[in-house]
């Protein structure tokens, strides 16, 4: 990890993101969960980032990044790679600047999510078998053609944008004890945890990843970013490889208390709980924070906890199967 990365001032990045995006982002609500509060004999609140524009937290980082680009950079072109949510977010952010982006996606993307992307003003390129393949190709094309590659996580401005979620939590529930965030490559987790730890170092922050794709979990354990084989997961937007030079590894080590892993059964149970108890439709990644809290519920007895429900772009057939 470079000394430059170690010096990233995440709270300042978040403050700058708040100012830059204030006319484009609306704070998402907290919803009290009686069911989960009873599980810990305390207070559990759901941070509903699934109602953010494009139905996930990803818009926070995307719009912050796109708004930071110069007219010359926009004219040269913008490319990204995504499992779905970030491509939607970049498309909407580019719309605010009167432009279109090119998004690289893998052949394993669900047809329903692919159709959503096609309807949101994106120039789509399907490349490779896995999301990691699409990301590598998008970076290559960006470098060769002089276009700006917009990373979903490996960019201080994107991390700052995602951290506005944590800033809102600190304003909405100033005396919280702990917060749970989905963790794929760690943009939401590190941006929000960096803010919350600066606001109150006593707040505990947790990332939650699918056990079928524990890349950041294993990287933190190894003290370096690693490559590894992963399996398919209901939390598909938190799956796949992570840049070996990602700034989020160091930020996880600085700001995050622990990363937890959920089985596929635990993820499915969390999706079902959100629907049965709150009538919320969540994708697998969106439900990870709930599963993480339930896995450690004895640890938070009597505490005030926030779990971020960060997205709702789930395939209808998958959702029906889970709740049936």
Coordinates of C-alpha atoms in Angstrom, one line a residue:
X1 CA 0.0 0.0 0.0
X2 CA 1.5 3.3 -1.0
X3 CA 2.0 6.2 1.4
X4 CA -0.3 8.3 -0.7
X5 CA -3.2 5.8 0.1
X6 CA -2.4 5.8 3.8
X7 CA -2.8 9.5 3.9
X8 CA -6.3 9.6 2.4
X9 CA -8.5 11.8 4.5
X10 CA -11.8 10.0 4.2
X11 CA -13.8 12.5 6.4
X12 CA -12.6 15.4 4.2
X13 CA -13.5 13.4 1.1
X14 CA -17.0 12.9 2.5
X15 CA -17.4 16.5 3.3
X16 CA -16.4 17.5 -0.2
X17 CA -18.8 14.9 -1.6
X18 CA -21.7 16.3 0.5
X19 CA -21.0 19.8 -0.9
X20 CA -20.6 18.6 -4.5
X21 CA -23.7 16.4 -4.6
X22 CA -26.1 18.4 -2.4
X23 CA -28.3 19.3 -5.3
X24 CA -28.3 15.7 -6.7
X25 CA -28.7 13.4 -3.6
X26 CA -31.6 13.3 -1.2
X27 CA -31.0 11.7 2.2
X28 CA -32.5 8.3 2.5
X29 CA -34.6 7.5 5.6
X30 CA -34.1 5.4 8.7
X31 CA -36.9 2.9 9.4
X32 CA -37.2 1.4 12.9
X33 CA -37.4 -2.4 13.0
X34 CA -39.4 -3.8 15.9
X35 CA -38.6 -7.4 15.0
X36 CA -34.8 -6.9 14.9
X37 CA -34.9 -4.7 18.0
X38 CA -36.6 -7.5 19.9
X39 CA -33.8 -9.8 18.7
X40 CA -31.2 -7.8 20.5
X41 CA -33.4 -6.2 23.2
X42 CA -32.2 -2.8 21.9
X43 CA -32.8 -0.6 18.9
X44 CA -32.3 -1.5 15.3
X45 CA -32.8 0.9 12.5
X46 CA -32.7 0.2 8.8
X47 CA -30.9 2.7 6.6
X48 CA -33.0 2.5 3.4
X49 CA -30.4 3.2 0.7
X50 CA -32.5 0.9 -1.6
X51 CA -34.7 4.0 -2.2
X52 CA -31.7 6.1 -3.4
X53 CA -31.9 7.0 -7.1
X54 CA -31.2 3.9 -9.3
X55 CA -32.3 1.8 -6.3
X56 CA -28.9 1.4 -4.7
X57 CA -26.2 3.3 -2.7
X58 CA -24.0 3.2 -5.8
X59 CA -25.5 6.5 -7.1
X60 CA -23.7 8.3 -4.3
X61 CA -20.2 7.5 -5.5
X62 CA -21.1 7.7 -9.2
X63 CA -22.6 11.1 -9.2
X64 CA -19.8 12.5 -7.0
X65 CA -17.2 11.2 -9.5
X66 CA -19.1 12.3 -12.6
X67 CA -19.7 15.8 -11.2
X68 CA -15.9 16.1 -10.6
X69 CA -15.0 15.5 -14.2
X70 CA -14.1 18.4 -16.5
X71 CA -15.9 19.0 -19.8
X72 CA -12.8 17.9 -21.6
X73 CA -12.9 14.5 -19.7
X74 CA -16.5 14.1 -20.5
X75 CA -16.0 14.8 -24.2
X76 CA -13.2 12.2 -24.3
X77 CA -15.6 9.6 -23.0
X78 CA -16.3 7.7 -19.8
X79 CA -16.2 3.9 -19.4
X80 CA -17.0 1.7 -16.4
X81 CA -17.6 -1.9 -15.5
X82 CA -20.3 -3.3 -13.3
X83 CA -22.4 -6.2 -12.1
X84 CA -25.4 -3.9 -12.7
X85 CA -25.9 -1.3 -9.9
X86 CA -22.9 0.8 -10.6
X87 CA -23.6 0.9 -14.3
X88 CA -27.1 2.2 -13.6
X89 CA -25.7 4.8 -11.3
X90 CA -23.1 6.0 -13.8
X91 CA -25.7 6.2 -16.5
X92 CA -27.9 8.4 -14.3
X93 CA -25.0 10.5 -13.2
X94 CA -23.9 11.0 -16.8
X95 CA -27.5 12.0 -17.7
X96 CA -27.1 14.9 -15.2
X97 CA -24.2 16.1 -17.4
X98 CA -26.0 15.5 -20.7
X99 CA -23.7 12.6 -21.7
X100 CA -23.7 8.8 -22.1
X101 CA -21.3 6.3 -20.7
X102 CA -20.0 2.9 -21.9
X103 CA -20.4 0.1 -19.5
X104 CA -18.7 -3.3 -19.7
X105 CA -20.6 -6.3 -18.3
X106 CA -19.9 -10.0 -18.2
X107 CA -21.8 -12.7 -20.0
X108 CA -23.0 -14.2 -16.6
X109 CA -25.2 -11.2 -15.9
X110 CA -28.9 -12.0 -15.3
X111 CA -31.1 -11.2 -18.3
X112 CA -33.5 -9.1 -16.2
X113 CA -30.6 -6.9 -15.0
X114 CA -29.2 -6.6 -18.5
X115 CA -32.6 -5.4 -19.7
X116 CA -32.7 -2.7 -17.0
X117 CA -29.2 -1.5 -18.1
X118 CA -30.3 -1.3 -21.7
X119 CA -33.2 1.0 -20.8
X120 CA -31.1 3.5 -18.9
X121 CA -29.1 5.2 -21.6
X122 CA -25.9 3.1 -21.5
X123 CA -23.8 1.9 -24.4
X124 CA -23.3 -1.7 -23.3
X125 CA -20.4 -4.0 -24.1
X126 CA -20.7 -7.6 -23.0
X127 CA -17.2 -9.1 -22.4
X128 CA -15.8 -12.1 -20.7
X129 CA -17.4 -14.8 -18.5
X130 CA -17.0 -13.0 -15.2
X131 CA -17.3 -9.4 -13.8
X132 CA -13.6 -9.3 -13.3
X133 CA -13.0 -9.9 -17.0
X134 CA -15.2 -7.0 -17.9
X135 CA -13.5 -4.7 -15.5
X136 CA -10.0 -5.5 -16.9
X137 CA -11.2 -4.9 -20.4
X138 CA -12.9 -1.6 -19.5
X139 CA -9.7 -0.4 -17.9
X140 CA -7.7 -1.4 -21.0
X141 CA -10.0 0.3 -23.4
X142 CA -10.1 3.5 -21.2
X143 CA -6.3 3.6 -21.2
X144 CA -5.9 2.9 -24.9
X145 CA -8.6 5.4 -26.0
X146 CA -7.9 8.2 -23.6
X147 CA -11.3 7.8 -21.8
X148 CA -11.9 8.1 -18.1
X149 CA -12.4 4.8 -16.4
X150 CA -14.8 5.3 -13.5
X151 CA -14.2 2.6 -10.8
X152 CA -17.0 1.5 -8.5
X153 CA -14.6 1.6 -5.5
X154 CA -10.9 2.2 -6.3
X155 CA -11.1 6.0 -6.4
X156 CA -11.0 8.5 -3.5
X157 CA -13.8 10.6 -4.9
X158 CA -16.1 7.5 -5.3
X159 CA -15.3 6.4 -1.7
X160 CA -16.1 9.9 -0.5
X161 CA -19.4 9.8 -2.3
X162 CA -20.3 6.4 -0.8
X163 CA -19.4 7.8 2.6
X164 CA -22.3 10.3 2.5
X165 CA -24.4 7.3 3.6
X166 CA -22.4 7.3 6.9
X167 CA -22.6 11.0 7.2
X168 CA -26.4 10.8 7.0
X169 CA -26.5 8.1 9.6
X170 CA -24.6 10.2 12.0
X171 CA -27.1 13.1 11.5
X172 CA -30.1 10.9 11.8
X173 CA -29.0 8.7 14.7
X174 CA -26.3 10.6 16.5
X175 CA -26.0 8.2 19.4
X176 CA -25.7 5.0 17.5
X177 CA -23.4 2.2 18.8
X178 CA -22.7 0.2 15.7
X179 CA -23.4 0.0 11.9
X180 CA -23.4 -2.8 9.4
X181 CA -22.6 -2.4 5.7
X182 CA -22.5 -4.8 2.7
X183 CA -18.9 -5.4 1.6
X184 CA -17.8 -6.4 -1.9
X185 CA -14.8 -4.2 -2.7
X186 CA -15.5 -2.0 0.2
X187 CA -16.4 1.4 -1.2
X188 CA -19.6 1.9 0.9
X189 CA -18.0 0.2 3.9
X190 CA -14.8 2.3 4.0
X191 CA -16.3 5.6 3.1
X192 CA -19.1 5.4 5.7
X193 CA -16.9 3.8 8.4
X194 CA -14.2 6.4 7.9
X195 CA -16.8 9.1 8.4
X196 CA -18.4 7.4 11.5
X197 CA -15.1 6.7 13.2
X198 CA -14.2 10.4 12.8
X199 CA -17.6 11.4 14.1
X200 CA -17.2 9.0 17.1
X201 CA -14.3 6.6 17.4
X202 CA -16.4 4.4 19.7
X203 CA -18.9 3.5 17.0
X204 CA -18.3 -0.1 15.8
X205 CA -18.4 -0.7 12.1
X206 CA -18.8 -4.0 10.3
X207 CA -18.7 -5.2 6.8
X208 CA -20.6 -8.2 5.7
X209 CA -19.7 -10.3 2.6
X210 CA -21.0 -13.5 1.0
X211 CA -19.0 -16.5 2.1
X212 CA -19.0 -17.6 -1.6
X213 CA -17.0 -14.5 -2.5
X214 CA -14.8 -13.5 0.5
X215 CA -12.2 -11.5 -1.4
X216 CA -11.9 -8.5 0.9
X217 CA -12.3 -10.7 4.0
X218 CA -9.3 -12.9 2.9
X219 CA -7.3 -9.9 1.8
X220 CA -7.6 -8.2 5.2
X221 CA -6.5 -11.4 6.8
X222 CA -3.6 -11.6 4.4
X223 CA -2.7 -7.9 4.7
X224 CA -2.6 -7.7 0.9
X225 CA -5.1 -7.8 -1.9
X226 CA -5.4 -11.3 -3.2
X227 CA -6.9 -13.1 -6.2
X228 CA -9.0 -16.2 -5.6
X229 CA -11.6 -18.3 -7.1
X230 CA -15.2 -17.4 -6.1
X231 CA -18.6 -19.0 -6.4
X232 CA -21.9 -17.6 -7.5
X233 CA -24.0 -15.9 -4.7
X234 CA -27.3 -14.3 -4.1
X235 CA -25.2 -11.2 -3.2
X236 CA -24.0 -11.0 -6.8
X237 CA -23.2 -7.3 -6.6
X238 CA -20.8 -7.9 -3.8
X239 CA -19.0 -10.7 -5.7
X240 CA -15.9 -11.1 -7.8
X241 CA -12.3 -9.8 -7.9
X242 CA -11.0 -6.6 -6.5
X243 CA -8.1 -4.4 -7.9
X244 CA -4.8 -5.5 -6.4
X245 CA -3.9 -1.9 -5.8
X246 CA -7.3 -1.0 -4.3
X247 CA -7.3 1.8 -1.8
X248 CA -10.1 0.1 0.1
X249 CA -7.9 -2.5 1.7
X250 CA -5.9 0.0 3.7
X251 CA -9.1 1.8 4.6
X252 CA -10.7 -1.4 5.8
X253 CA -7.8 -2.0 8.0
X254 CA -7.9 1.6 9.4
X255 CA -11.6 2.0 9.9
X256 CA -13.5 -1.3 10.0
X257 CA -13.8 -3.4 13.2
X258 CA -14.5 -6.7 11.4
X259 CA -15.8 -8.3 8.2
X260 CA -18.3 -11.1 8.6
X261 CA -19.2 -13.8 6.1
X262 CA -22.7 -15.1 5.4
X263 CA -23.8 -18.4 3.9
X264 CA -26.3 -18.4 1.0
X265 CA -29.0 -19.7 3.4
X266 CA -28.3 -16.7 5.7
X267 CA -28.5 -14.3 2.8
X268 CA -31.8 -15.8 1.6
X269 CA -33.2 -15.7 5.2
X270 CA -32.3 -12.0 5.4
X271 CA -34.0 -11.2 2.1
X272 CA -37.1 -13.0 3.3
X273 CA -37.0 -11.2 6.7
X274 CA -37.0 -7.8 5.1
X275 CA -40.0 -8.7 3.0
X276 CA -42.0 -10.4 5.7
X277 CA -41.3 -7.9 8.5
X278 CA -41.0 -4.6 6.5
X279 CA -42.4 -5.4 3.0
X280 CA -39.1 -4.4 1.6
X281 CA -37.8 -6.0 -1.7
X282 CA -34.0 -6.3 -1.3
X283 CA -31.4 -7.8 -3.5
X284 CA -28.9 -10.2 -1.8
X285 CA -26.2 -7.6 -1.2
X286 CA -28.8 -5.2 0.2
X287 CA -29.7 -7.8 2.9
X288 CA -26.2 -8.6 4.0
X289 CA -26.2 -6.1 6.9
X290 CA -29.3 -7.7 8.4
X291 CA -27.7 -11.1 8.3
X292 CA -24.5 -9.8 9.8
X293 CA -26.4 -8.4 12.8
X294 CA -28.4 -11.5 13.3
X295 CA -25.2 -13.6 13.2
X296 CA -23.8 -11.5 16.1
X297 CA -27.1 -10.5 17.9
X298 CA -25.9 -11.5 21.4
X299 CA -23.0 -9.1 21.0
X300 CA -25.3 -6.1 20.6
X301 CA -27.8 -6.6 23.4
X302 CA -29.2 -3.3 24.5
X303 CA -27.3 -1.4 21.8
X304 CA -28.5 1.1 19.1
X305 CA -27.6 -0.4 15.7
X306 CA -28.0 0.6 12.1
X307 CA -28.1 -1.9 9.2
X308 CA -27.8 -0.4 5.7
X309 CA -30.2 -2.0 3.2
X310 CA -28.3 -0.9 0.2
X311 CA -30.1 -2.1 -2.9
X312 CA -33.2 -3.7 -4.4
X313 CA -32.3 -4.7 -7.9
X314 CA -33.1 -8.4 -7.6
X315 CA -34.3 -10.7 -10.3
X316 CA -38.1 -11.4 -9.9
X317 CA -37.8 -15.1 -10.3
X318 CA -35.0 -15.3 -7.7
X319 CA -37.1 -13.2 -5.3
X320 CA -40.2 -15.3 -5.7
X321 CA -38.3 -18.5 -5.0
X322 CA -36.8 -17.0 -1.8
X323 CA -40.1 -15.8 -0.3
X324 CA -42.2 -18.8 -1.4

